[in-house]
Amino acid sequence: ELLLGATRYGPEVDMWSVGCIFAELLLGKPLFPGKVHYEPSQQVNEQLGRIFKVLGTPDAGSWPSVVSLPGYQPDWPKLPPADLRVVAPLLDEAGIDLLSRLLRYPPAERISAKAALEHPYLHLVAEDLQSHWAAMTQTPMAVG
């Protein structure tokens, strides 16, 4: 929403950022690498183009209030959303669910920080880390 000129926003914008960071940690590179150009002749700036390639081009159907944002252009190329399982192949279904909830176009539909912390994916990761840590700390030390 910020790239499209939103001047009023809330914590949901931070959850979008969490989604980007989450994906970058998994991929080892930014999910939406790009530069923002503010040239009137450029129909879709590079950053938005990269977002659209992953999440699809937003429209009134997928994000009703997008049409009221100053940067919205109804003639953007219509791209379908990519399969997040292909975009982030290391994620299981719970991880894909969390990522998709963090990167929803309509801010009101994004997962909250509290709900994200309670998401099953993070519980599974925490269990894996606890198991790994327990195994490491139970290894007998060499005496001698």
PDB file of C-alpha atoms in Angstrom:
ATOM      1  CA  GLU A   1       0.000   0.000   0.000  1.00  0.00           C
ATOM      2  CA  LEU A   2       2.910   2.331   0.625  1.00  0.00           C
ATOM      3  CA  LEU A   3       4.218   1.932  -2.924  1.00  0.00           C
ATOM      4  CA  LEU A   4       0.776   2.877  -4.189  1.00  0.00           C
ATOM      5  CA  GLY A   5       0.687   6.095  -2.189  1.00  0.00           C
ATOM      6  CA  ALA A   6      -1.266   5.160   0.923  1.00  0.00           C
ATOM      7  CA  THR A   7      -0.864   7.885   3.532  1.00  0.00           C
ATOM      8  CA  ARG A   8      -2.860   6.160   6.267  1.00  0.00           C
ATOM      9  CA  TYR A   9      -1.710   2.780   7.441  1.00  0.00           C
ATOM     10  CA  GLY A  10      -1.387   0.733  10.581  1.00  0.00           C
ATOM     11  CA  PRO A  11       0.540  -2.221  11.985  1.00  0.00           C
ATOM     12  CA  GLU A  12      -0.564  -4.332   9.025  1.00  0.00           C
ATOM     13  CA  VAL A  13       2.188  -2.693   6.973  1.00  0.00           C
ATOM     14  CA  ASP A  14       4.688  -4.104   9.461  1.00  0.00           C
ATOM     15  CA  MET A  15       3.220  -7.574   9.019  1.00  0.00           C
ATOM     16  CA  TRP A  16       3.867  -7.246   5.262  1.00  0.00           C
ATOM     17  CA  SER A  17       7.486  -6.481   6.170  1.00  0.00           C
ATOM     18  CA  VAL A  18       7.602  -9.540   8.433  1.00  0.00           C
ATOM     19  CA  GLY A  19       6.401 -11.623   5.486  1.00  0.00           C
ATOM     20  CA  CYS A  20       9.174 -10.225   3.284  1.00  0.00           C
ATOM     21  CA  ILE A  21      11.802 -10.917   5.952  1.00  0.00           C
ATOM     22  CA  PHE A  22      10.402 -14.412   6.602  1.00  0.00           C
ATOM     23  CA  ALA A  23      10.656 -15.228   2.899  1.00  0.00           C
ATOM     24  CA  GLU A  24      14.158 -13.760   2.642  1.00  0.00           C
ATOM     25  CA  LEU A  25      15.377 -15.884   5.561  1.00  0.00           C
ATOM     26  CA  LEU A  26      14.069 -18.999   3.827  1.00  0.00           C
ATOM     27  CA  LEU A  27      15.206 -18.111   0.313  1.00  0.00           C
ATOM     28  CA  GLY A  28      18.549 -16.552   1.194  1.00  0.00           C
ATOM     29  CA  LYS A  29      17.625 -13.565  -0.981  1.00  0.00           C
ATOM     30  CA  PRO A  30      14.900 -10.916  -1.105  1.00  0.00           C
ATOM     31  CA  LEU A  31      11.498 -12.098  -2.288  1.00  0.00           C
ATOM     32  CA  PHE A  32      10.811  -8.819  -4.089  1.00  0.00           C
ATOM     33  CA  PRO A  33      14.197  -7.383  -5.099  1.00  0.00           C
ATOM     34  CA  GLY A  34      13.819  -4.222  -7.095  1.00  0.00           C
ATOM     35  CA  LYS A  35      14.194  -0.499  -7.324  1.00  0.00           C
ATOM     36  CA  VAL A  36      11.479   2.105  -7.156  1.00  0.00           C
ATOM     37  CA  HIS A  37      11.466   4.628  -9.975  1.00  0.00           C
ATOM     38  CA  TYR A  38       9.215   7.645  -9.799  1.00  0.00           C
ATOM     39  CA  GLU A  39       9.128   8.412 -13.492  1.00  0.00           C
ATOM     40  CA  PRO A  40       5.665   9.285 -14.812  1.00  0.00           C
ATOM     41  CA  SER A  41       6.362   7.469 -18.066  1.00  0.00           C
ATOM     42  CA  GLN A  42       6.962   4.154 -16.334  1.00  0.00           C
ATOM     43  CA  GLN A  43       3.699   2.206 -16.182  1.00  0.00           C
ATOM     44  CA  VAL A  44       4.643  -0.210 -13.405  1.00  0.00           C
ATOM     45  CA  ASN A  45       7.782   0.368 -11.407  1.00  0.00           C
ATOM     46  CA  GLU A  46      10.171  -2.505 -10.991  1.00  0.00           C
ATOM     47  CA  GLN A  47       9.278  -3.135  -7.350  1.00  0.00           C
ATOM     48  CA  LEU A  48       5.558  -3.390  -7.996  1.00  0.00           C
ATOM     49  CA  GLY A  49       6.229  -5.583 -11.024  1.00  0.00           C
ATOM     50  CA  ARG A  50       8.116  -8.078  -8.870  1.00  0.00           C
ATOM     51  CA  ILE A  51       5.334  -8.120  -6.295  1.00  0.00           C
ATOM     52  CA  PHE A  52       2.724  -8.625  -9.011  1.00  0.00           C
ATOM     53  CA  LYS A  53       4.695 -11.572 -10.462  1.00  0.00           C
ATOM     54  CA  VAL A  54       4.428 -13.374  -7.121  1.00  0.00           C
ATOM     55  CA  LEU A  55       1.065 -12.232  -5.754  1.00  0.00           C
ATOM     56  CA  GLY A  56      -0.727 -11.342  -8.976  1.00  0.00           C
ATOM     57  CA  THR A  57      -1.878  -7.920 -10.074  1.00  0.00           C
ATOM     58  CA  PRO A  58      -4.255  -6.418  -7.530  1.00  0.00           C
ATOM     59  CA  ASP A  59      -7.647  -5.217  -8.689  1.00  0.00           C
ATOM     60  CA  ALA A  60     -11.009  -4.313  -7.188  1.00  0.00           C
ATOM     61  CA  GLY A  61     -11.812  -8.009  -6.848  1.00  0.00           C
ATOM     62  CA  SER A  62      -8.711  -9.006  -4.874  1.00  0.00           C
ATOM     63  CA  TRP A  63      -8.314  -5.712  -2.985  1.00  0.00           C
ATOM     64  CA  PRO A  64     -11.387  -3.483  -3.229  1.00  0.00           C
ATOM     65  CA  SER A  65      -9.778  -0.314  -1.828  1.00  0.00           C
ATOM     66  CA  VAL A  66      -6.751  -0.481  -4.168  1.00  0.00           C
ATOM     67  CA  VAL A  67      -8.670   1.511  -6.770  1.00  0.00           C
ATOM     68  CA  SER A  68      -8.745   4.499  -4.407  1.00  0.00           C
ATOM     69  CA  LEU A  69      -4.965   4.626  -3.913  1.00  0.00           C
ATOM     70  CA  PRO A  70      -3.144   7.397  -5.819  1.00  0.00           C
ATOM     71  CA  GLY A  71      -0.700   5.005  -7.495  1.00  0.00           C
ATOM     72  CA  TYR A  72      -3.308   2.551  -8.753  1.00  0.00           C
ATOM     73  CA  GLN A  73      -3.442   2.133 -12.513  1.00  0.00           C
ATOM     74  CA  PRO A  74      -6.349   0.158 -13.967  1.00  0.00           C
ATOM     75  CA  ASP A  75      -4.329  -0.664 -17.090  1.00  0.00           C
ATOM     76  CA  TRP A  76      -1.580  -2.591 -15.298  1.00  0.00           C
ATOM     77  CA  PRO A  77      -0.723  -5.898 -16.980  1.00  0.00           C
ATOM     78  CA  LYS A  78      -2.951  -8.576 -15.442  1.00  0.00           C
ATOM     79  CA  LEU A  79      -0.697 -11.197 -13.871  1.00  0.00           C
ATOM     80  CA  PRO A  80      -2.062 -14.234 -12.011  1.00  0.00           C
ATOM     81  CA  PRO A  81      -0.641 -15.107  -8.594  1.00  0.00           C
ATOM     82  CA  ALA A  82       2.247 -17.577  -8.565  1.00  0.00           C
ATOM     83  CA  ASP A  83       2.093 -20.797  -6.573  1.00  0.00           C
ATOM     84  CA  LEU A  84       3.857 -19.971  -3.283  1.00  0.00           C
ATOM     85  CA  ARG A  85       4.964 -23.615  -3.039  1.00  0.00           C
ATOM     86  CA  VAL A  86       7.120 -22.946  -6.111  1.00  0.00           C
ATOM     87  CA  VAL A  87       8.253 -19.517  -4.891  1.00  0.00           C
ATOM     88  CA  ALA A  88       9.260 -20.861  -1.445  1.00  0.00           C
ATOM     89  CA  PRO A  89       9.893 -24.595  -1.977  1.00  0.00           C
ATOM     90  CA  LEU A  90      11.415 -25.142   1.471  1.00  0.00           C
ATOM     91  CA  LEU A  91       8.134 -24.343   3.200  1.00  0.00           C
ATOM     92  CA  ASP A  92       5.619 -26.988   4.152  1.00  0.00           C
ATOM     93  CA  GLU A  93       1.880 -26.295   3.921  1.00  0.00           C
ATOM     94  CA  ALA A  94       1.807 -24.580   7.330  1.00  0.00           C
ATOM     95  CA  GLY A  95       4.680 -22.303   6.277  1.00  0.00           C
ATOM     96  CA  ILE A  96       2.952 -21.479   2.978  1.00  0.00           C
ATOM     97  CA  ASP A  97      -0.190 -20.630   4.920  1.00  0.00           C
ATOM     98  CA  LEU A  98       1.712 -18.267   7.226  1.00  0.00           C
ATOM     99  CA  LEU A  99       3.529 -16.577   4.339  1.00  0.00           C
ATOM    100  CA  SER A 100       0.294 -16.122   2.391  1.00  0.00           C
ATOM    101  CA  ARG A 101      -1.405 -14.582   5.434  1.00  0.00           C
ATOM    102  CA  LEU A 102       1.477 -12.141   5.917  1.00  0.00           C
ATOM    103  CA  LEU A 103       1.480 -11.058   2.270  1.00  0.00           C
ATOM    104  CA  ARG A 104      -2.211 -10.398   1.689  1.00  0.00           C
ATOM    105  CA  TYR A 105      -2.948  -7.325  -0.385  1.00  0.00           C
ATOM    106  CA  PRO A 106      -5.837  -5.988   1.715  1.00  0.00           C
ATOM    107  CA  PRO A 107      -4.167  -4.853   4.944  1.00  0.00           C
ATOM    108  CA  ALA A 108      -7.207  -5.805   7.027  1.00  0.00           C
ATOM    109  CA  GLU A 109      -6.841  -9.425   5.848  1.00  0.00           C
ATOM    110  CA  ARG A 110      -3.209  -9.794   6.959  1.00  0.00           C
ATOM    111  CA  ILE A 111      -2.490 -11.930   9.969  1.00  0.00           C
ATOM    112  CA  SER A 112      -1.843  -9.986  13.174  1.00  0.00           C
ATOM    113  CA  ALA A 113       1.430 -10.286  15.077  1.00  0.00           C
ATOM    114  CA  LYS A 114      -0.317 -12.138  17.900  1.00  0.00           C
ATOM    115  CA  ALA A 115      -1.992 -14.589  15.531  1.00  0.00           C
ATOM    116  CA  ALA A 116       1.293 -15.080  13.638  1.00  0.00           C
ATOM    117  CA  LEU A 117       3.071 -16.000  16.866  1.00  0.00           C
ATOM    118  CA  GLU A 118       0.343 -18.567  17.546  1.00  0.00           C
ATOM    119  CA  HIS A 119       0.459 -19.961  14.000  1.00  0.00           C
ATOM    120  CA  PRO A 120       1.029 -23.741  13.764  1.00  0.00           C
ATOM    121  CA  TYR A 121       4.138 -23.253  11.592  1.00  0.00           C
ATOM    122  CA  LEU A 122       5.963 -21.431  14.389  1.00  0.00           C
ATOM    123  CA  HIS A 123       4.918 -24.088  16.881  1.00  0.00           C
ATOM    124  CA  LEU A 124       6.382 -26.769  14.613  1.00  0.00           C
ATOM    125  CA  VAL A 125       9.621 -24.804  14.204  1.00  0.00           C
ATOM    126  CA  ALA A 126       9.833 -24.266  17.980  1.00  0.00           C
ATOM    127  CA  GLU A 127       9.339 -28.002  18.594  1.00  0.00           C
ATOM    128  CA  ASP A 128      12.074 -28.832  16.076  1.00  0.00           C
ATOM    129  CA  LEU A 129      14.463 -26.368  17.717  1.00  0.00           C
ATOM    130  CA  GLN A 130      13.693 -27.715  21.187  1.00  0.00           C
ATOM    131  CA  SER A 131      14.307 -31.279  20.020  1.00  0.00           C
ATOM    132  CA  HIS A 132      17.544 -30.261  18.344  1.00  0.00           C
ATOM    133  CA  TRP A 133      18.699 -28.350  21.416  1.00  0.00           C
ATOM    134  CA  ALA A 134      17.814 -31.251  23.723  1.00  0.00           C
ATOM    135  CA  ALA A 135      19.796 -33.646  21.553  1.00  0.00           C
ATOM    136  CA  MET A 136      22.794 -31.320  21.557  1.00  0.00           C
ATOM    137  CA  THR A 137      22.771 -30.778  25.313  1.00  0.00           C
ATOM    138  CA  GLN A 138      22.449 -34.496  26.086  1.00  0.00           C
ATOM    139  CA  THR A 139      25.594 -35.452  24.205  1.00  0.00           C
ATOM    140  CA  PRO A 140      28.109 -36.684  26.788  1.00  0.00           C
ATOM    141  CA  MET A 141      31.269 -34.644  27.089  1.00  0.00           C
ATOM    142  CA  ALA A 142      34.592 -36.369  26.617  1.00  0.00           C
ATOM    143  CA  VAL A 143      36.428 -36.829  29.885  1.00  0.00           C
ATOM    144  CA  GLY A 144      40.034 -37.053  30.021  1.00  0.00           C
TER     145      GLY A 144
END
